[in-house]
Coordinates of C-alpha atoms and ligand atoms in Angstrom, one line a residue:
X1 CA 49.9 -36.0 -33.5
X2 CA 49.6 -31.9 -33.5
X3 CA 52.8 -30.7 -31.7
X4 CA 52.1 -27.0 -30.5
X5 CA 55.7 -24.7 -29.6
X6 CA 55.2 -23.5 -26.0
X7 CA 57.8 -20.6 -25.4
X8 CA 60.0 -21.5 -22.1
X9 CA 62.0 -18.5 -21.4
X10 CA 64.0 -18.8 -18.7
X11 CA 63.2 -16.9 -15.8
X12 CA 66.4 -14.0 -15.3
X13 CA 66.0 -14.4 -11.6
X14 CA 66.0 -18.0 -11.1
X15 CA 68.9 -18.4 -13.9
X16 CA 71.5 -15.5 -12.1
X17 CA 71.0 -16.4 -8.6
X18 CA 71.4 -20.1 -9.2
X19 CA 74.6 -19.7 -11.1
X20 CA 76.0 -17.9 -8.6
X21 CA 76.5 -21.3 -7.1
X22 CA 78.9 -22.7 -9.8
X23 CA 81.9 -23.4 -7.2
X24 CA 84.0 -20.6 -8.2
X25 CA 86.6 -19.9 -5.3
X26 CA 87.8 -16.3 -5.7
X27 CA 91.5 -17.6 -7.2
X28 CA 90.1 -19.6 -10.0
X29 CA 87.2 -16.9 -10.6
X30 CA 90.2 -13.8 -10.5
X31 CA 92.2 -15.9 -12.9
X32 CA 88.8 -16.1 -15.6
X33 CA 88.8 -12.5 -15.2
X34 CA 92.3 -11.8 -16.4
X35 CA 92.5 -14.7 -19.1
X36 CA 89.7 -12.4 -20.7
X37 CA 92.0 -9.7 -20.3
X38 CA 94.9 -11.5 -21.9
X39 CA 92.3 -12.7 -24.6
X40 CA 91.9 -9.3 -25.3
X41 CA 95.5 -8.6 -26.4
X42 CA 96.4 -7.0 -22.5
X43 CA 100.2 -6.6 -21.6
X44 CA 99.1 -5.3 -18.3
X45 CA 96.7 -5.9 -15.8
X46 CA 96.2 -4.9 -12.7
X47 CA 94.3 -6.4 -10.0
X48 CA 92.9 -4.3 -6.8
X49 CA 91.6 -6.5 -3.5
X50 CA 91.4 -4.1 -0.5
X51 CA 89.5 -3.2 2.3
X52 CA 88.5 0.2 2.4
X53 CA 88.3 2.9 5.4
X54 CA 84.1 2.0 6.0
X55 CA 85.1 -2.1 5.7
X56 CA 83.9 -2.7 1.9
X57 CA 85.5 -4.8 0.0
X58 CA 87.0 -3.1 -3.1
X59 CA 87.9 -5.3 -6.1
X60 CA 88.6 -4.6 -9.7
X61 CA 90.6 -5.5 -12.7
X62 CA 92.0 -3.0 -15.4
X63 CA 94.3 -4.6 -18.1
X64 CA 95.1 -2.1 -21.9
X65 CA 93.5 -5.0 -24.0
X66 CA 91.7 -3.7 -27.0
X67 CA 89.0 -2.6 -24.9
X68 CA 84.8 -2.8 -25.9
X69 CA 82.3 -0.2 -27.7
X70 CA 79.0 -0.3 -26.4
X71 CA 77.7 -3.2 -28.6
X72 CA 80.9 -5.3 -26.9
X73 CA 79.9 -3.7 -23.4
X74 CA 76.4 -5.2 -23.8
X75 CA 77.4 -8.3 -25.2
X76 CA 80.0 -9.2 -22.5
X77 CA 77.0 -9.1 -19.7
X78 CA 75.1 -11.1 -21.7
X79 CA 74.8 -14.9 -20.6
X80 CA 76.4 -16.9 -23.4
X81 CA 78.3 -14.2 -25.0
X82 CA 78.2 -14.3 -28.5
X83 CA 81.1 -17.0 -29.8
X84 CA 84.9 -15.8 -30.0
X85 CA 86.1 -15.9 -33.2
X86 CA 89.8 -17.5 -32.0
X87 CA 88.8 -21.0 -31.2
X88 CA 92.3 -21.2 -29.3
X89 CA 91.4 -17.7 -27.4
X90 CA 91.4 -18.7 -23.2
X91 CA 87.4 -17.8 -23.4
X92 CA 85.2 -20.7 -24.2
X93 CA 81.7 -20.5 -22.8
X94 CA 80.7 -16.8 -22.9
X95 CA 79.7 -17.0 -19.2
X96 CA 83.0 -16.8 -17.1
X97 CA 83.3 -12.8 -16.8
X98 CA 79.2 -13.2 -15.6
X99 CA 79.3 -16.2 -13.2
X100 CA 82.8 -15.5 -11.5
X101 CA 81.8 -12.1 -10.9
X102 CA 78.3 -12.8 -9.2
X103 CA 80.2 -16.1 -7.1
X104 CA 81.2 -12.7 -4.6
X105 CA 79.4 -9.5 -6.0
X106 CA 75.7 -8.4 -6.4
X107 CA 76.6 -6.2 -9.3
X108 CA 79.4 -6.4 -12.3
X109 CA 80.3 -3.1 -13.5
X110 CA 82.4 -2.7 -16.7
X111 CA 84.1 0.4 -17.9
X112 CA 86.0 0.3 -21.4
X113 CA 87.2 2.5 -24.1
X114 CA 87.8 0.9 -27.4
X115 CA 89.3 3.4 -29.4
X116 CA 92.3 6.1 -28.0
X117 CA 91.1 9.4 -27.7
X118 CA 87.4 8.2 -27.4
X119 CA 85.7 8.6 -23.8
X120 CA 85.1 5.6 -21.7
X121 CA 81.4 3.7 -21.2
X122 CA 80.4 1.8 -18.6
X123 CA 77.9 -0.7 -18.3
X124 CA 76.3 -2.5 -15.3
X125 CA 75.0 -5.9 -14.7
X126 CA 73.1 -5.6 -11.1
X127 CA 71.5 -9.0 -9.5
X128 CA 69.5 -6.3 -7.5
X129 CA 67.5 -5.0 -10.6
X130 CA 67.0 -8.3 -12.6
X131 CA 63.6 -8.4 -10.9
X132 CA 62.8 -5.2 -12.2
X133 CA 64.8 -5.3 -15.7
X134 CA 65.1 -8.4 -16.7
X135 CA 67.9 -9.5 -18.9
X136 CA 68.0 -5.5 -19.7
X137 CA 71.5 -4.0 -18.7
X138 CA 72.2 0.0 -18.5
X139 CA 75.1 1.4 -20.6
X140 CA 76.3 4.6 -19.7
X141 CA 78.1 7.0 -21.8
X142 CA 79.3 9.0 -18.6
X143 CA 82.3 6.5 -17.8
X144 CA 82.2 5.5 -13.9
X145 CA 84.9 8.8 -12.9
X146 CA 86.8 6.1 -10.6
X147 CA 87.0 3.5 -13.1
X148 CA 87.8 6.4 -16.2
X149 CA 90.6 7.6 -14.1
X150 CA 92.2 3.9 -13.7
X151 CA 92.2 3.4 -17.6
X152 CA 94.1 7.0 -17.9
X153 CA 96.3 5.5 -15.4
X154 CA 97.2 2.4 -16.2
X155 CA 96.6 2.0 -19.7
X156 CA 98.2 4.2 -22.9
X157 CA 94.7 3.9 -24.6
X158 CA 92.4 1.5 -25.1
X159 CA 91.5 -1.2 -22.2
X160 CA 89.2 -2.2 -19.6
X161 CA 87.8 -2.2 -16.0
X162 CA 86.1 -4.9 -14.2
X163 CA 84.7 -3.9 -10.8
X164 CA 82.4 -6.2 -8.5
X165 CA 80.6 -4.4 -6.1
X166 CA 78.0 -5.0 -3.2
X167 CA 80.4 -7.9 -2.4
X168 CA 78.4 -10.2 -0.2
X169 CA 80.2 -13.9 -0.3
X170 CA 83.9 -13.1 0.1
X171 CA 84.6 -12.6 3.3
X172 CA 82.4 -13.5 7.0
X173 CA 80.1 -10.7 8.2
X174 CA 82.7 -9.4 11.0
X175 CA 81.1 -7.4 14.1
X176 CA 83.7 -4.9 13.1
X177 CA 83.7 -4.7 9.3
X178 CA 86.9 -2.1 9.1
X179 CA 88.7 -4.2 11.8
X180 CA 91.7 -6.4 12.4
X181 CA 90.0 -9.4 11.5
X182 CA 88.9 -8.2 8.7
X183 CA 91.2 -7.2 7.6
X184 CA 93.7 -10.3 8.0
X185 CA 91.1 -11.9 5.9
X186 CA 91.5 -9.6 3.0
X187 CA 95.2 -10.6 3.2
X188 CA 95.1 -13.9 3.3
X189 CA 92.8 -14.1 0.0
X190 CA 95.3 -11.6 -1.4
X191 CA 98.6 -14.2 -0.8
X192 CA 96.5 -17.0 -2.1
X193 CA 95.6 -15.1 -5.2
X194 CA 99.4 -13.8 -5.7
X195 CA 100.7 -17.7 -5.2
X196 CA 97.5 -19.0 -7.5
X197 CA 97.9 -16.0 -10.8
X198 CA 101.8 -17.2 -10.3
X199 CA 101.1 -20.6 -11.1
X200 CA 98.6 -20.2 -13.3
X201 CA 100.0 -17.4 -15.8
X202 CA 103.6 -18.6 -15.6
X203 CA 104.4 -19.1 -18.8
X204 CA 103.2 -15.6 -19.8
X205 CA 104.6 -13.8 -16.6
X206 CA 108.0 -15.5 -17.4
X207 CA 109.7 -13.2 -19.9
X208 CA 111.9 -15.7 -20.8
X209 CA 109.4 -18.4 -21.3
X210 CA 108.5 -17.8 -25.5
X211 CA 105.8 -20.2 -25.3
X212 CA 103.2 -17.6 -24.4
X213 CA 103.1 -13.7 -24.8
X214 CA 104.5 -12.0 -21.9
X215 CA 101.8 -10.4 -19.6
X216 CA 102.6 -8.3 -16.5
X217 CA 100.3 -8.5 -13.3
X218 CA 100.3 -7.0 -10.5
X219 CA 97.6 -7.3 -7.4
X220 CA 97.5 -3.9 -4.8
X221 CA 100.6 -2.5 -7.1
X222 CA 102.8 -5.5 -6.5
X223 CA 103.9 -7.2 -9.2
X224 CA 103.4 -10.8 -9.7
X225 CA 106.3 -13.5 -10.7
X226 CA 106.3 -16.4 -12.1
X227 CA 106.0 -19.6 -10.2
X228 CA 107.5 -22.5 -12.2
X229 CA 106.8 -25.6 -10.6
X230 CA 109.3 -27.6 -12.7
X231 CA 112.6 -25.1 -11.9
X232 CA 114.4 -25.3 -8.8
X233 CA 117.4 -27.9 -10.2
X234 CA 114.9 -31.0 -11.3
X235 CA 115.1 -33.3 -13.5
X236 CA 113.0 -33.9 -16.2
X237 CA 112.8 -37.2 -16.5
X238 CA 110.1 -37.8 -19.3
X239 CA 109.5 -35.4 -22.2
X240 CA 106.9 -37.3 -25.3
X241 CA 104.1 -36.3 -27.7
X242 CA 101.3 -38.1 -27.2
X243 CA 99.1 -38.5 -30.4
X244 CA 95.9 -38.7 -29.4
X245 CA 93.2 -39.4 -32.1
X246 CA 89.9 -37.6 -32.5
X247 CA 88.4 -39.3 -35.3
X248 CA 88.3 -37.4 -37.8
X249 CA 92.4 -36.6 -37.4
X250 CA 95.1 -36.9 -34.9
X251 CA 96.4 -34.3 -33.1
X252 CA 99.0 -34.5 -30.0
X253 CA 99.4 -33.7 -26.1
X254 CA 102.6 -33.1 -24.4
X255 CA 103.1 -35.0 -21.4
X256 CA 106.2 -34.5 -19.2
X257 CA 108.0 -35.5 -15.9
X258 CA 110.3 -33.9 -13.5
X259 CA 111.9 -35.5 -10.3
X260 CA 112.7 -32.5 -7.9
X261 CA 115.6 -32.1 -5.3
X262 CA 115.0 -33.6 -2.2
X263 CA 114.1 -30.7 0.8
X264 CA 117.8 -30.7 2.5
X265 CA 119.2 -31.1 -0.9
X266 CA 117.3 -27.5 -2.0
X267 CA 118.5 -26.3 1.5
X268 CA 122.3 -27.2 0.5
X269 CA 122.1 -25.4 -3.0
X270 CA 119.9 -22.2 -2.6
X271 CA 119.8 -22.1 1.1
X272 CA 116.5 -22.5 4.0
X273 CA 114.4 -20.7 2.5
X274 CA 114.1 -22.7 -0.9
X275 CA 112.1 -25.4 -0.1
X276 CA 109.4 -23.0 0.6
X277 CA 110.1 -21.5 -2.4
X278 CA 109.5 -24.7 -4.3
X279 CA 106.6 -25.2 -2.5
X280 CA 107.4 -28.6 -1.9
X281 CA 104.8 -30.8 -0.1
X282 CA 101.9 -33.2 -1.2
X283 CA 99.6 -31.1 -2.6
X284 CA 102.1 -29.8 -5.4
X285 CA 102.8 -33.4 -6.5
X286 CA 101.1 -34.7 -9.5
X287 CA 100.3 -33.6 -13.2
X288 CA 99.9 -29.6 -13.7
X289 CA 97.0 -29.4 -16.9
X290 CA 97.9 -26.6 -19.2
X291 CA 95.2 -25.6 -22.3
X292 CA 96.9 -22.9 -24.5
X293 CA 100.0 -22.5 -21.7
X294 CA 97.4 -21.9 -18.9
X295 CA 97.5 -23.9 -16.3
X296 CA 93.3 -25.4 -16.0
X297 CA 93.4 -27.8 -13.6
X298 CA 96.0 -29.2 -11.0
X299 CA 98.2 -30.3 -9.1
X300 CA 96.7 -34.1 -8.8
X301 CA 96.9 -37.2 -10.2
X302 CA 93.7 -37.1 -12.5
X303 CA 92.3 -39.7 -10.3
X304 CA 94.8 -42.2 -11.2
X305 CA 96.5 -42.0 -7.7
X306 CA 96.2 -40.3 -4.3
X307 CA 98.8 -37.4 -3.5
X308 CA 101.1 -39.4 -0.9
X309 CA 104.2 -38.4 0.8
X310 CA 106.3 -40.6 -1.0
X311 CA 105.5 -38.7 -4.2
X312 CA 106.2 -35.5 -3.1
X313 CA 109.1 -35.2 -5.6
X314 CA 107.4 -36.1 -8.5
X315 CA 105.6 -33.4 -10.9
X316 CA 104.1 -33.7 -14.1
X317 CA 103.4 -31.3 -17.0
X318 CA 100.3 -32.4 -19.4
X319 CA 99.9 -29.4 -22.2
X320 CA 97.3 -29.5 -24.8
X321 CA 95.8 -27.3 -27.3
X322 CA 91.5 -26.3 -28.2
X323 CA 91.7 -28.9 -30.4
X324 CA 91.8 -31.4 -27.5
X325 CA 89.2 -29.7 -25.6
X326 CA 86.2 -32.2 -26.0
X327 CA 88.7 -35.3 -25.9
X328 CA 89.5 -33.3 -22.3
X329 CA 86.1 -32.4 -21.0
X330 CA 86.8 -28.9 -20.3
X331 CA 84.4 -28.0 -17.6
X332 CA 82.6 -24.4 -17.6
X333 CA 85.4 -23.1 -14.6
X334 CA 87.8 -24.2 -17.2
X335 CA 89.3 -25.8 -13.7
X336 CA 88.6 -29.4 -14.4
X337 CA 89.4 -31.7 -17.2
X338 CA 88.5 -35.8 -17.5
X339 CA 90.8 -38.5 -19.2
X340 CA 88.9 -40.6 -21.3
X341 CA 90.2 -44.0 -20.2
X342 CA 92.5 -44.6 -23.4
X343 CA 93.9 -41.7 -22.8
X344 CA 94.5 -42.1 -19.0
X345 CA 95.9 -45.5 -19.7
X346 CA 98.9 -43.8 -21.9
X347 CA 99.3 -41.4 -18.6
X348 CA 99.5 -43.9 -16.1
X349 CA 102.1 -46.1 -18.0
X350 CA 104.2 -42.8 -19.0
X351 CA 104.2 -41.9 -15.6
X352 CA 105.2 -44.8 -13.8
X353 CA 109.1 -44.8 -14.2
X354 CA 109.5 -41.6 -13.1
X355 CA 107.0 -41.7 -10.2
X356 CA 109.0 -44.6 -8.7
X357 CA 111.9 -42.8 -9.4
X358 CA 110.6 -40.0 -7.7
X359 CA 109.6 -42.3 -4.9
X360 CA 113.1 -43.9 -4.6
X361 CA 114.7 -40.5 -4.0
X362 CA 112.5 -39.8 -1.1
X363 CA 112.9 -42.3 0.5
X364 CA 116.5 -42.1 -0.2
X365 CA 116.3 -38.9 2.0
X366 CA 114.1 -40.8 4.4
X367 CA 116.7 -43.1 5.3
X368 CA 119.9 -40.9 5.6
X369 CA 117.3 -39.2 7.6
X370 CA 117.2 -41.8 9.6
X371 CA 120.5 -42.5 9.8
X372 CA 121.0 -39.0 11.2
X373 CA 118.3 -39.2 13.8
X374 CA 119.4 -42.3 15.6
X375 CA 120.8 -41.8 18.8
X376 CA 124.0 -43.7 19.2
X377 CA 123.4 -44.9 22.6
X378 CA 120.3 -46.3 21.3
X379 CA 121.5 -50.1 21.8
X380 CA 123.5 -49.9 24.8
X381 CA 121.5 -51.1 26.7
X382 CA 120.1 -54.4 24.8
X383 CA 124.5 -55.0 25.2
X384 CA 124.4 -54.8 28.6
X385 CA 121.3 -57.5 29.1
X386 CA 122.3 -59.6 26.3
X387 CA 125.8 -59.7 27.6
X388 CA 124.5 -60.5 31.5
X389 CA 122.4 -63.5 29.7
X390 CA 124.6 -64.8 26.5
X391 CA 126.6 -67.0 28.8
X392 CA 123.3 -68.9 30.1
X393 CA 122.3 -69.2 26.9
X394 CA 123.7 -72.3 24.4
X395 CA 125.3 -71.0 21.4
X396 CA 128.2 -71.9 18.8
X397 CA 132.0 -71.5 19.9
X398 CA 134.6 -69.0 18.7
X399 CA 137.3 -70.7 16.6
X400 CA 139.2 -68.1 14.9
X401 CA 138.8 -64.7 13.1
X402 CA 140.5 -63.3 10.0
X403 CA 140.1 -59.4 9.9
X404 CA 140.6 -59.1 5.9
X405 CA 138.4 -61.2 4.7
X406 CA 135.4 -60.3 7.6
X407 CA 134.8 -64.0 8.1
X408 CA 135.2 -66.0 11.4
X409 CA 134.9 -69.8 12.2
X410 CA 132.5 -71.4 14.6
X411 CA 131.8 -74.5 15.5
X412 CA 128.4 -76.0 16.6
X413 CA 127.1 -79.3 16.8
X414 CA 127.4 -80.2 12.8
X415 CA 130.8 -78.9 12.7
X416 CA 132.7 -75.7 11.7
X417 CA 131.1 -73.0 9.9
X418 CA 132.3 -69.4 7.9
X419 CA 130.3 -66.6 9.7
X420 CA 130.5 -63.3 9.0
X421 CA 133.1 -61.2 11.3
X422 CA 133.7 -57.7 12.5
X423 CA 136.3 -56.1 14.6
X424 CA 135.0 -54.5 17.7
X425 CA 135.5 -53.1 21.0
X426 CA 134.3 -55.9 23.9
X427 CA 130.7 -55.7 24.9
X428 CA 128.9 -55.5 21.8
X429 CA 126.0 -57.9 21.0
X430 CA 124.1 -55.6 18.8
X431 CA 125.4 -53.0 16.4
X432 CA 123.2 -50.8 14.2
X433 CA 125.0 -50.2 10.8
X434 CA 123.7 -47.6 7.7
X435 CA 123.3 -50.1 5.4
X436 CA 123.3 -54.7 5.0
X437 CA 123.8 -55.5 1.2
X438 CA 121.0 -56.1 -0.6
X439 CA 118.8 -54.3 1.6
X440 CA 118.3 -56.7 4.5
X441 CA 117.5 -55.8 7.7
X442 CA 119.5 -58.1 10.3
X443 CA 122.7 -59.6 9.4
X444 CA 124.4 -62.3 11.9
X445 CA 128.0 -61.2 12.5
X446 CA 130.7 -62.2 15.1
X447 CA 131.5 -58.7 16.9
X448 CA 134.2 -58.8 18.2
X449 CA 134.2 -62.0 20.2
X450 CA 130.5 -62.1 20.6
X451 CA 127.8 -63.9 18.8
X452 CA 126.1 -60.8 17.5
X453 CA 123.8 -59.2 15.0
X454 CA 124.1 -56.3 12.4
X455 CA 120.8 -54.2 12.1
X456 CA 120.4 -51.7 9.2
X457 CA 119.4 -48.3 9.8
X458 CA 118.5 -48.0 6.0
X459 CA 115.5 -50.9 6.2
X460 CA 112.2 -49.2 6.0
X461 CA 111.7 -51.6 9.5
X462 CA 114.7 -49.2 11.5
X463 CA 112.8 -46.6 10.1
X464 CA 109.4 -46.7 10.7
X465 CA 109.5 -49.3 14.0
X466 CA 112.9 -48.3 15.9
X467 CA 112.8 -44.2 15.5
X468 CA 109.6 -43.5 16.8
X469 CA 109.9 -46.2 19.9
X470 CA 113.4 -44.3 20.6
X471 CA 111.7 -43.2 24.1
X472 CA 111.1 -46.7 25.1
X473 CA 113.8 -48.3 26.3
X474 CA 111.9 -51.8 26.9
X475 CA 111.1 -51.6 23.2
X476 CA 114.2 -50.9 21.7
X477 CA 115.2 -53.8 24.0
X478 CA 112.4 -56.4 22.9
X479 CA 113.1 -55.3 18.8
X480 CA 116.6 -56.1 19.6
X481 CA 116.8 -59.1 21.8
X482 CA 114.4 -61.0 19.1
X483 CA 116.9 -60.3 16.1
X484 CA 120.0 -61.3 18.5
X485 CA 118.2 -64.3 19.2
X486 CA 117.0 -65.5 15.6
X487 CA 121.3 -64.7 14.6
X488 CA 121.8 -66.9 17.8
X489 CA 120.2 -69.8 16.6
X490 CA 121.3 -69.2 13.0
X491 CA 125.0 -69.9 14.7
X492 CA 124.0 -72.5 16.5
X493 CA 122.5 -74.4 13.2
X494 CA 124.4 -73.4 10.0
X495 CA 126.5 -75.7 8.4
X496 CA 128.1 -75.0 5.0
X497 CA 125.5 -76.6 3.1
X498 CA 122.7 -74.7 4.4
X499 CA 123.5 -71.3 4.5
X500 CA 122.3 -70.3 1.8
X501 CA 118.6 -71.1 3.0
X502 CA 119.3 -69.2 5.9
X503 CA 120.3 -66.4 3.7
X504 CA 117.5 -66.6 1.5
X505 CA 115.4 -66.5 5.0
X506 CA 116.9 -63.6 6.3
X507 CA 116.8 -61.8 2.6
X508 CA 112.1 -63.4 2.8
X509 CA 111.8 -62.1 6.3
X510 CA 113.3 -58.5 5.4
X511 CA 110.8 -57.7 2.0
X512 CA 108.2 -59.3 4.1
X513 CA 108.4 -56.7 6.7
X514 CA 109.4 -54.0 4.0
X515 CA 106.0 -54.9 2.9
X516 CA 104.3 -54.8 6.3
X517 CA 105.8 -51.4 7.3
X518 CA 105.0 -50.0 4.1
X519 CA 102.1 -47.5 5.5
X520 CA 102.8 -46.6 8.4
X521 CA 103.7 -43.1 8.6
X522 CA 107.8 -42.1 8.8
X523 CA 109.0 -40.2 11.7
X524 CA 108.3 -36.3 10.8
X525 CA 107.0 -37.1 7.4
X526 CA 107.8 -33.8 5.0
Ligands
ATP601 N1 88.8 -7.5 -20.4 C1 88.1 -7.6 -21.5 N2 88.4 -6.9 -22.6 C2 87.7 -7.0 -23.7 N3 86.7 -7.7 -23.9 C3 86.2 -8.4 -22.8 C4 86.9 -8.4 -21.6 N4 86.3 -9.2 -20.7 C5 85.2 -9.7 -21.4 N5 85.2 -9.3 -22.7 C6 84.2 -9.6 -23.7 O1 83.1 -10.2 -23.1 C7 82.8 -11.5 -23.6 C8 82.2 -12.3 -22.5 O2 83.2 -12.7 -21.6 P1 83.0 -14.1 -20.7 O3 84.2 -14.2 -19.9 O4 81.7 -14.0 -20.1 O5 83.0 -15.2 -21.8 P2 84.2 -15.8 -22.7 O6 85.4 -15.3 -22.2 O7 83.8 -15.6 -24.1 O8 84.0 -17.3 -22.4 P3 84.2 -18.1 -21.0 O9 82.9 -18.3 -20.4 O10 84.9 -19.3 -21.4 O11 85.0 -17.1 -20.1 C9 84.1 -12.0 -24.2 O12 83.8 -12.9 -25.2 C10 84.7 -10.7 -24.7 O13 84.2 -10.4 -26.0
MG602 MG1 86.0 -15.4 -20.2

């Protein structure tokens, strides 16, 4: 066989529109732009998204890095940069400052001065020309006079400006591009950025966080805090190295877990406006991915679970290191990584604990919730109807209470029998209580005089079947008069030796319908 080479350059057109199709949304393509900056030894960047007076959008980045000559001009516009020489630097692919630019903007225009003193050069990468040029960019030793005057500004020396222009897929071709609407969408991507950049660089916006070097960032001359989605008083519930072996040596990953306050407890300690604050809700629940202290991917569950209400209180931390990034998957966005399922196993088993305990605490809240929301009035009238039928209907006889001890003796057909007893006023068949021990739902009780039953308010059952029929009156009624009944005929056929099966039926019949309630939603879910 005579193999012949056939050359099979790709075509610059083709190659730069498609990959302006690489799912870039303009937080995660922003936040590409400025890890370059803080690859580049930047203490300061700052980040312009405005409308201006004729309705373009105006966007650029200028950080004091170390800046590029014109050799590093042409070789950051180049598709597949040439290699950094810090494997643990937050630039990977040498495509990111090419592809998240052109995800909004026609043409990528970079101005940088390398050395102090030196004038600036700016360089431009325009989709509009590649027809003509080819994979051929212009450098110009006349620095852009905008962009020149932004590094005199904002930088002591050396440093860089990225501007996209001819920006075409940000924002919605409005009738009125200078106008209201317009405008309001400018501002909404700008407090989406500001929330995303405080996430994502928090450990280097957080001067008192020493695990990364401390970068300030500003967008429209606002500076940028830290969000740390593990503060606001939680607990950190899990904290392990995870060695994780990659053949030729092991290295580790740092998993932890945090259980946070529930939403009225955040109210009680820092006020109405914390749980905003903390951002609490379902999608901030699940593991936040950090490579090199930036956050890559997250919050979710890596697959391993849905993001559910119940978990709302639980957050993880998974950090790890270059070294990990082909056990990870690192995707070209840097935004998504993949467990392999080894890996994912160790996850899901260190994560269980403190997701249930996460779960218990919410649904601790849930039920004092509960508690709070039931109207007290809410099972007068089953009293009123049971107490017109009870004497129609056969049941056990009253021998005698004994207040300390909460027991009462009845007798029925096989004899007399220790019930449970509780003072009360007259009239009551049907008392709703915060909590039965161990969890039940209905507990027969003498009230008072009456043959009566004890409902929990903290049974999932009060929660999620009781609340949300408070309107209905003929509900409430039916709910009730069936557990007043089944006590009823628990009176009317317990002896001694068989209470404890009708305990034990009481305690089946409560985790059954624990279980059978389990997904229906809660009244006014947080
Ligand atoms: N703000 C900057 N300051 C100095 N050099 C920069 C700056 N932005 C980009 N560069 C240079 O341009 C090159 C290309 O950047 P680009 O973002 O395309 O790739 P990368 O950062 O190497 O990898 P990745 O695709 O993972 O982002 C970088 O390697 C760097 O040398
Ligand atoms: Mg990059």
């Amino acid at each position: 066989m005579s193999a012949e080479l056939f050359e099979v350059t790709p075509d610059p057109e083709r190659i730069t529109e498609s990959l302006r199709d690489t799912g870039y949304v303009l937080n995660t393509a922003v936040a590409d732009i400025i890890d370059n900056s803080i690859a580049a030894g930047a203490d300061s960047v700052f980040v312009e998204l405005k409308l201006d007076p004729r309705g373009n959008v105006r966007f650029s980045v200028t950080d004091n890095g170390i800046g590029m000559d014109r050799n590093g001009l042409v070789n950051a516009l180049k598709y597949g940069s040439a290699r950094r020489p810090d494997p643990s630097s937050l630039g990977k692919f040498g495509l990111g400052l090419k592809t998240a630019s052109t995800s909004f903007a026609r043409r990528l225009k970079l101005t940088s001065k390398s050395e102090n003193g030196m004038p600036a050069a700016t360089a431009i990468w325009d989709l509009d020309l590649v027809p003509v040029q080819g994979w051929q960019v212009s450098v110009d030793s006349q620095a852009d006079p905008i962009d020149a005057g932004l590094l005199e500004k904002h930088t002591a020396g050396t440093g860089t400006v990225v501007r996209w222009e001819k920006i075409d897929r940000l924002i919605r071709d409005y009738k009125n591009p200078s106008g209201d609407r317009a405008h309001g969408a400018i501002k909404r991507h700008v407090n989406s950025l500001r929330d995303h950049l405080a996430m994502v660089f928090q450990r280097f916006l957080d001067p008192e966080d020493t695990r990364a070097a401390n970068v300030k960032i500003s967008v429209n001359e606002t500076p940028v805090d830290a969000w740390n989605p593990f503060g606001f008083g939680s607990d950190k519930l899990l904290d392990a190295s995870i060695p994780v072996d990659l053949g030729d040596k092991t290295t580790t990953m740092h998993l932890k877990a945090f259980v946070l306050p529930r939403k009225t407890e955040l109210q009680a300690a820092d006020g109405d406006g914390a749980p905003a604050l903390a951002r609490l809700g379902n999608k901030t629940q699940g593991i936040y991915v950090y490579r090199e202290n930036r956050l890559i991917h997250g919050p979710d569950w890596l697959n391993m679970w849905a993001q559910e209400p119940h978990f709302t209180l639980c957050r993880a931390e998974l950090s790890f290191d270059h070294e990990l990034d082909l056990a990870f998957q690192v995707d070209i966005k840097k935004s998504t990584i993949i467990l392999d399922t080894a890996l994912a196993d160790v996850v899901f088993r260190a994560l269980t604990p403190p997701r249930r305990a996460a779960e218990a605490r919410y649904r601790d809240g849930q039920r004092s919730r509960a508690r709070d929301m039931s109207d007290p009035e809410l099972h007068a009238p089953s009293n009123a109807a049971i107490k017109d039928k009870s004497k129609s209907i056969p049941n056990a006889t009253l021998q005698s209470t004994d207040e300390s001890s909460g027991t009462a003796e009845i007798r029925n057909d096989h004899g007399v029998v220790k019930v449970d007893f509780v003072q009360s006023t007259s009239g009551v068949f049907v008392e709703a209580v915060d909590e039965l021990r161990d969890g039940i739902l209905y507990q027969p009780a003498y009230i008072g005089d009456n043959p009566g039953v004890r409902i929990s308010k903290s049974h999932p059952y009060y929660e999620k079947v009781y609340l949300p029929n408070q309107a209905s009156g003929n509900t409430i009624q039916a709910l009730d008069s069936l557990l007043w009944a089944l006590a009823s005929a628990e009176f009317r056929s317990a002896q001694d030796s068989t209470r404890e099966i009708f305990e034990d039926i009481r305690y089946d019949v409560s985790r059954a319908l624990k279980k059978l309630v389990e997904d229906l939603p809660s009244p006014d879910s947080e």
